mmCIF file of N, CA and C in Angstrom:
data_model
loop_
_atom_site.group_PDB
_atom_site.id
_atom_site.type_symbol
_atom_site.label_atom_id
_atom_site.label_comp_id
_atom_site.label_asym_id
_atom_site.label_seq_id
_atom_site.Cartn_x
_atom_site.Cartn_y
_atom_site.Cartn_z
ATOM 1 N N MET R 1 17.699 4.351 -8.431
ATOM 2 C CA MET R 1 18.275 4.092 -7.130
ATOM 3 C C MET R 1 17.148 3.924 -6.105
ATOM 4 N N ILE R 2 17.270 2.945 -5.265
ATOM 5 C CA ILE R 2 16.262 2.676 -4.250
ATOM 6 C C ILE R 2 16.612 3.462 -2.992
ATOM 7 N N SER R 3 15.644 4.218 -2.495
ATOM 8 C CA SER R 3 15.896 5.000 -1.285
ATOM 9 C C SER R 3 15.861 4.093 -0.061
ATOM 10 N N SER R 4 16.494 4.550 0.993
ATOM 11 C CA SER R 4 16.498 3.761 2.231
ATOM 12 C C SER R 4 15.089 3.625 2.783
ATOM 13 N N MET R 5 14.235 4.642 2.574
ATOM 14 C CA MET R 5 12.852 4.560 3.045
ATOM 15 C C MET R 5 12.115 3.443 2.324
ATOM 16 N N ASN R 6 12.346 3.289 1.019
ATOM 17 C CA ASN R 6 11.702 2.207 0.284
ATOM 18 C C ASN R 6 12.161 0.846 0.779
ATOM 19 N N ILE R 7 13.418 0.726 1.147
ATOM 20 C CA ILE R 7 13.917 -0.542 1.680
ATOM 21 C C ILE R 7 13.232 -0.849 3.004
ATOM 22 N N VAL R 8 13.135 0.136 3.871
ATOM 23 C CA VAL R 8 12.462 -0.048 5.155
ATOM 24 C C VAL R 8 11.002 -0.429 4.935
ATOM 25 N N LEU R 9 10.335 0.285 4.041
ATOM 26 C CA LEU R 9 8.922 -0.008 3.771
ATOM 27 C C LEU R 9 8.742 -1.395 3.171
ATOM 28 N N PHE R 10 9.663 -1.791 2.301
ATOM 29 C CA PHE R 10 9.583 -3.128 1.720
ATOM 30 C C PHE R 10 9.632 -4.191 2.810
ATOM 31 N N PHE R 11 10.595 -4.079 3.718
ATOM 32 C CA PHE R 11 10.710 -5.063 4.780
ATOM 33 C C PHE R 11 9.520 -5.018 5.732
ATOM 34 N N LEU R 12 9.023 -3.813 6.018
ATOM 35 C CA LEU R 12 7.841 -3.716 6.871
ATOM 36 C C LEU R 12 6.641 -4.374 6.206
ATOM 37 N N MET R 13 6.459 -4.141 4.899
ATOM 38 C CA MET R 13 5.337 -4.744 4.189
ATOM 39 C C MET R 13 5.510 -6.258 4.093
ATOM 40 N N PHE R 14 6.743 -6.728 3.914
ATOM 41 C CA PHE R 14 6.991 -8.170 3.853
ATOM 42 C C PHE R 14 6.595 -8.825 5.168
ATOM 43 N N PHE R 15 7.054 -8.245 6.261
ATOM 44 C CA PHE R 15 6.734 -8.831 7.558
ATOM 45 C C PHE R 15 5.271 -8.597 7.919
ATOM 46 N N CYS R 16 4.696 -7.523 7.424
ATOM 47 C CA CYS R 16 3.274 -7.259 7.675
ATOM 48 C C CYS R 16 2.416 -8.345 7.043
ATOM 49 N N ASP R 17 2.825 -8.842 5.876
ATOM 50 C CA ASP R 17 2.067 -9.906 5.228
ATOM 51 C C ASP R 17 2.027 -11.157 6.097
ATOM 52 N N LYS R 18 2.987 -11.290 7.000
ATOM 53 C CA LYS R 18 3.041 -12.457 7.883
ATOM 54 C C LYS R 18 2.218 -12.236 9.152
ATOM 55 N N LEU R 19 1.847 -10.991 9.408
ATOM 56 C CA LEU R 19 1.090 -10.646 10.609
ATOM 57 C C LEU R 19 -0.339 -10.302 10.230
ATOM 58 N N SER R 20 -1.245 -10.599 11.129
ATOM 59 C CA SER R 20 -2.621 -10.213 10.860
ATOM 60 C C SER R 20 -3.278 -9.850 12.169
ATOM 61 N N PRO R 21 -3.597 -8.645 12.369
ATOM 62 C CA PRO R 21 -3.345 -7.429 11.583
ATOM 63 C C PRO R 21 -1.958 -6.867 11.865
ATOM 64 N N PRO R 22 -1.527 -5.903 11.043
ATOM 65 C CA PRO R 22 -0.222 -5.281 11.281
ATOM 66 C C PRO R 22 -0.256 -4.441 12.554
ATOM 67 N N PRO R 23 0.911 -4.238 13.152
ATOM 68 C CA PRO R 23 0.964 -3.395 14.347
ATOM 69 C C PRO R 23 0.479 -1.976 14.033
ATOM 70 N N PRO R 24 -0.245 -1.353 14.962
ATOM 71 C CA PRO R 24 -0.753 0.008 14.716
ATOM 72 C C PRO R 24 0.352 0.997 14.345
ATOM 73 N N ARG R 25 1.525 0.853 14.941
ATOM 74 C CA ARG R 25 2.632 1.775 14.630
ATOM 75 C C ARG R 25 3.037 1.657 13.162
ATOM 76 N N PHE R 26 2.997 0.445 12.636
ATOM 77 C CA PHE R 26 3.318 0.232 11.227
ATOM 78 C C PHE R 26 2.336 0.983 10.341
ATOM 79 N N VAL R 27 1.048 0.875 10.661
ATOM 80 C CA VAL R 27 0.018 1.556 9.870
ATOM 81 C C VAL R 27 0.221 3.065 9.936
ATOM 82 N N THR R 28 0.592 3.582 11.105
ATOM 83 C CA THR R 28 0.835 5.021 11.270
ATOM 84 C C THR R 28 1.998 5.477 10.391
ATOM 85 N N ILE R 29 3.093 4.727 10.414
ATOM 86 C CA ILE R 29 4.271 5.062 9.607
ATOM 87 C C ILE R 29 3.944 4.952 8.122
ATOM 88 N N LEU R 30 3.253 3.902 7.751
ATOM 89 C CA LEU R 30 2.899 3.698 6.356
ATOM 90 C C LEU R 30 1.999 4.824 5.849
ATOM 91 N N THR R 31 1.017 5.217 6.655
ATOM 92 C CA THR R 31 0.104 6.296 6.275
ATOM 93 C C THR R 31 0.847 7.619 6.131
ATOM 94 N N ALA R 32 1.731 7.931 7.085
ATOM 95 C CA ALA R 32 2.505 9.175 7.005
ATOM 96 C C ALA R 32 3.371 9.195 5.758
ATOM 97 N N SER R 33 4.026 8.076 5.445
ATOM 98 C CA SER R 33 4.871 7.997 4.251
ATOM 99 C C SER R 33 4.043 8.122 2.979
ATOM 100 N N ALA R 34 2.879 7.471 2.966
ATOM 101 C CA ALA R 34 2.005 7.543 1.793
ATOM 102 C C ALA R 34 1.515 8.972 1.579
ATOM 103 N N ASP R 35 1.141 9.635 2.662
ATOM 104 C CA ASP R 35 0.646 11.003 2.552
ATOM 105 C C ASP R 35 1.737 11.991 2.147
ATOM 106 N N MET R 36 3.004 11.609 2.341
ATOM 107 C CA MET R 36 4.118 12.448 1.902
ATOM 108 C C MET R 36 4.522 12.134 0.463
ATOM 109 N N GLY R 37 3.815 11.188 -0.164
ATOM 110 C CA GLY R 37 4.057 10.916 -1.576
ATOM 111 C C GLY R 37 4.919 9.714 -1.883
ATOM 112 N N ASN R 38 5.234 8.883 -0.900
ATOM 113 C CA ASN R 38 6.044 7.695 -1.156
ATOM 114 C C ASN R 38 5.170 6.650 -1.851
ATOM 115 N N SER R 39 5.510 6.317 -3.087
ATOM 116 C CA SER R 39 4.664 5.417 -3.879
ATOM 117 C C SER R 39 4.639 3.996 -3.331
ATOM 118 N N THR R 40 5.732 3.541 -2.732
ATOM 119 C CA THR R 40 5.749 2.210 -2.127
ATOM 120 C C THR R 40 4.785 2.151 -0.951
ATOM 121 N N ALA R 41 4.783 3.208 -0.150
ATOM 122 C CA ALA R 41 3.856 3.273 0.982
ATOM 123 C C ALA R 41 2.415 3.386 0.483
ATOM 124 N N GLN R 42 2.201 4.155 -0.564
ATOM 125 C CA GLN R 42 0.849 4.289 -1.119
ATOM 126 C C GLN R 42 0.336 2.936 -1.601
ATOM 127 N N TYR R 43 1.195 2.191 -2.261
ATOM 128 C CA TYR R 43 0.802 0.868 -2.754
ATOM 129 C C TYR R 43 0.497 -0.069 -1.585
ATOM 130 N N GLY R 44 1.371 -0.064 -0.581
ATOM 131 C CA GLY R 44 1.152 -0.925 0.586
ATOM 132 C C GLY R 44 -0.126 -0.570 1.324
ATOM 133 N N LEU R 45 -0.377 0.712 1.486
ATOM 134 C CA LEU R 45 -1.583 1.154 2.176
ATOM 135 C C LEU R 45 -2.832 0.790 1.369
ATOM 136 N N SER R 46 -2.719 0.859 0.061
ATOM 137 C CA SER R 46 -3.870 0.470 -0.769
ATOM 138 C C SER R 46 -4.201 -1.006 -0.558
ATOM 139 N N LYS R 47 -3.170 -1.832 -0.390
ATOM 140 C CA LYS R 47 -3.400 -3.254 -0.141
ATOM 141 C C LYS R 47 -4.096 -3.471 1.197
ATOM 142 N N LEU R 48 -3.692 -2.714 2.217
ATOM 143 C CA LEU R 48 -4.318 -2.859 3.526
ATOM 144 C C LEU R 48 -5.781 -2.428 3.488
ATOM 145 N N TYR R 49 -6.064 -1.303 2.833
ATOM 146 C CA TYR R 49 -7.451 -0.849 2.730
ATOM 147 C C TYR R 49 -8.284 -1.820 1.890
ATOM 148 N N ALA R 50 -7.695 -2.366 0.850
ATOM 149 C CA ALA R 50 -8.433 -3.284 -0.025
ATOM 150 C C ALA R 50 -8.789 -4.583 0.689
ATOM 151 N N THR R 51 -7.900 -5.041 1.555
ATOM 152 C CA THR R 51 -8.138 -6.313 2.245
ATOM 153 C C THR R 51 -8.813 -6.134 3.592
ATOM 154 N N GLY R 52 -8.733 -4.919 4.143
ATOM 155 C CA GLY R 52 -9.301 -4.690 5.469
ATOM 156 C C GLY R 52 -8.427 -5.224 6.581
ATOM 157 N N ILE R 53 -7.164 -5.460 6.301
ATOM 158 C CA ILE R 53 -6.229 -5.957 7.316
ATOM 159 C C ILE R 53 -5.662 -4.767 8.068
ATOM 160 N N GLY R 54 -5.915 -4.710 9.365
ATOM 161 C CA GLY R 54 -5.374 -3.648 10.200
ATOM 162 C C GLY R 54 -6.192 -2.380 10.217
ATOM 163 N N MET R 55 -7.243 -2.344 9.423
ATOM 164 C CA MET R 55 -8.122 -1.179 9.347
ATOM 165 C C MET R 55 -9.403 -1.621 8.658
ATOM 166 N N PRO R 56 -10.450 -0.823 8.768
ATOM 167 C CA PRO R 56 -11.684 -1.202 8.078
ATOM 168 C C PRO R 56 -11.484 -1.244 6.563
ATOM 169 N N HIS R 57 -12.137 -2.185 5.910
ATOM 170 C CA HIS R 57 -12.106 -2.263 4.445
ATOM 171 C C HIS R 57 -12.671 -0.969 3.879
ATOM 172 N N ASP R 58 -11.926 -0.363 2.940
ATOM 173 C CA ASP R 58 -12.362 0.901 2.351
ATOM 174 C C ASP R 58 -11.898 0.937 0.893
ATOM 175 N N SER R 59 -12.780 0.523 -0.009
ATOM 176 C CA SER R 59 -12.427 0.462 -1.430
ATOM 177 C C SER R 59 -12.057 1.822 -2.008
ATOM 178 N N ALA R 60 -12.759 2.871 -1.576
ATOM 179 C CA ALA R 60 -12.467 4.206 -2.111
ATOM 180 C C ALA R 60 -11.045 4.643 -1.763
ATOM 181 N N ARG R 61 -10.642 4.434 -0.512
ATOM 182 C CA ARG R 61 -9.264 4.805 -0.131
ATOM 183 C C ARG R 61 -8.245 3.888 -0.793
ATOM 184 N N ALA R 62 -8.587 2.619 -0.940
ATOM 185 C CA ALA R 62 -7.680 1.693 -1.624
ATOM 186 C C ALA R 62 -7.412 2.175 -3.039
ATOM 187 N N ILE R 63 -8.461 2.554 -3.748
ATOM 188 C CA ILE R 63 -8.308 3.043 -5.122
ATOM 189 C C ILE R 63 -7.563 4.373 -5.144
ATOM 190 N N MET R 64 -7.842 5.247 -4.172
ATOM 191 C CA MET R 64 -7.167 6.541 -4.109
ATOM 192 C C MET R 64 -5.649 6.353 -3.966
ATOM 193 N N TYR R 65 -5.230 5.516 -3.008
ATOM 194 C CA TYR R 65 -3.791 5.296 -2.807
ATOM 195 C C TYR R 65 -3.181 4.516 -3.960
ATOM 196 N N LEU R 66 -3.917 3.569 -4.523
ATOM 197 C CA LEU R 66 -3.415 2.801 -5.654
ATOM 198 C C LEU R 66 -3.204 3.703 -6.863
ATOM 199 N N THR R 67 -4.136 4.599 -7.102
ATOM 200 C CA THR R 67 -4.022 5.543 -8.215
ATOM 201 C C THR R 67 -2.847 6.504 -8.002
ATOM 202 N N ALA R 68 -2.690 6.989 -6.776
ATOM 203 C CA ALA R 68 -1.571 7.896 -6.475
ATOM 204 C C ALA R 68 -0.236 7.195 -6.705
ATOM 205 N N ALA R 69 -0.132 5.947 -6.272
ATOM 206 C CA ALA R 69 1.108 5.189 -6.469
ATOM 207 C C ALA R 69 1.377 4.969 -7.954
ATOM 208 N N SER R 70 0.336 4.651 -8.699
ATOM 209 C CA SER R 70 0.491 4.449 -10.138
ATOM 210 C C SER R 70 0.945 5.726 -10.829
ATOM 211 N N LYS R 71 0.333 6.863 -10.467
ATOM 212 C CA LYS R 71 0.717 8.148 -11.058
ATOM 213 C C LYS R 71 2.161 8.513 -10.736
ATOM 214 N N ALA R 72 2.653 8.018 -9.590
ATOM 215 C CA ALA R 72 4.040 8.288 -9.192
ATOM 216 C C ALA R 72 5.014 7.312 -9.848
ATOM 217 N N GLY R 73 4.490 6.396 -10.661
ATOM 218 C CA GLY R 73 5.362 5.485 -11.401
ATOM 219 C C GLY R 73 5.570 4.128 -10.767
ATOM 220 N N HIS R 74 4.769 3.766 -9.778
ATOM 221 C CA HIS R 74 4.895 2.465 -9.127
ATOM 222 C C HIS R 74 4.328 1.398 -10.064
ATOM 223 N N ILE R 75 5.192 0.525 -10.562
ATOM 224 C CA ILE R 75 4.812 -0.429 -11.605
ATOM 225 C C ILE R 75 3.747 -1.418 -11.122
ATOM 226 N N GLU R 76 3.901 -1.955 -9.904
ATOM 227 C CA GLU R 76 2.913 -2.917 -9.407
ATOM 228 C C GLU R 76 1.545 -2.266 -9.227
ATOM 229 N N ALA R 77 1.543 -1.002 -8.802
ATOM 230 C CA ALA R 77 0.279 -0.287 -8.646
ATOM 231 C C ALA R 77 -0.390 -0.114 -10.008
ATOM 232 N N THR R 78 0.395 0.227 -11.013
ATOM 233 C CA THR R 78 -0.151 0.395 -12.357
ATOM 234 C C THR R 78 -0.717 -0.921 -12.879
ATOM 235 N N ALA R 79 0.019 -2.003 -12.664
ATOM 236 C CA ALA R 79 -0.451 -3.321 -13.107
ATOM 237 C C ALA R 79 -1.719 -3.727 -12.360
ATOM 238 N N THR R 80 -1.768 -3.451 -11.062
ATOM 239 C CA THR R 80 -2.954 -3.782 -10.269
ATOM 240 C C THR R 80 -4.161 -2.995 -10.758
ATOM 241 N N LEU R 81 -3.968 -1.700 -11.014
ATOM 242 C CA LEU R 81 -5.066 -0.884 -11.540
ATOM 243 C C LEU R 81 -5.545 -1.415 -12.887
ATOM 244 N N ALA R 82 -4.607 -1.763 -13.750
ATOM 245 C CA ALA R 82 -4.982 -2.284 -15.072
ATOM 246 C C ALA R 82 -5.793 -3.566 -14.922
ATOM 247 N N ASN R 83 -5.360 -4.448 -14.033
ATOM 248 C CA ASN R 83 -6.093 -5.693 -13.808
ATOM 249 C C ASN R 83 -7.459 -5.436 -13.200
ATOM 250 N N ARG R 84 -7.525 -4.500 -12.271
ATOM 251 C CA ARG R 84 -8.811 -4.185 -11.618
ATOM 252 C C ARG R 84 -9.783 -3.563 -12.606
ATOM 253 N N TRP R 85 -9.301 -2.665 -13.457
ATOM 254 C CA TRP R 85 -10.198 -2.049 -14.446
ATOM 255 C C TRP R 85 -10.728 -3.119 -15.392
ATOM 256 N N GLY R 86 -9.863 -4.044 -15.767
ATOM 257 C CA GLY R 86 -10.280 -5.121 -16.672
ATOM 258 C C GLY R 86 -11.293 -6.047 -16.035
ATOM 259 N N GLY R 87 -11.231 -6.157 -14.700
ATOM 260 C CA GLY R 87 -12.147 -7.046 -13.991
ATOM 261 C C GLY R 87 -13.290 -6.335 -13.294
ATOM 262 N N GLY R 88 -13.516 -5.077 -13.589
ATOM 263 C CA GLY R 88 -14.627 -4.354 -12.975
ATOM 264 C C GLY R 88 -14.262 -3.531 -11.766
ATOM 265 N N LEU R 89 -12.986 -3.409 -11.436
ATOM 266 C CA LEU R 89 -12.467 -2.568 -10.358
ATOM 267 C C LEU R 89 -13.028 -2.904 -8.983
ATOM 268 N N GLU R 90 -13.162 -4.179 -8.688
ATOM 269 C CA GLU R 90 -13.572 -4.574 -7.347
ATOM 270 C C GLU R 90 -12.328 -4.768 -6.504
ATOM 271 N N LEU R 91 -12.293 -4.118 -5.364
ATOM 272 C CA LEU R 91 -11.173 -4.280 -4.441
ATOM 273 C C LEU R 91 -11.674 -4.931 -3.178
#
């Protein structure tokens, strides 16, 4: 079952991809959700840190959030980690 928070985060991340950089409030909400263990937020935040959109590029934090999302069962995070490990883990 998909939680309402995941639906909200999905739409925020979808619209965030259209904006550059994302609104600061979005980053605040995403970070709070990620720090509370929401795997969708962790995955989204890892993408922002990896690309440097809306915040400074930070590979270590990108990998940290990506790994946390993968451990929580986020399939895209797991696939991204697998691809990154195969390619030398450059984010």
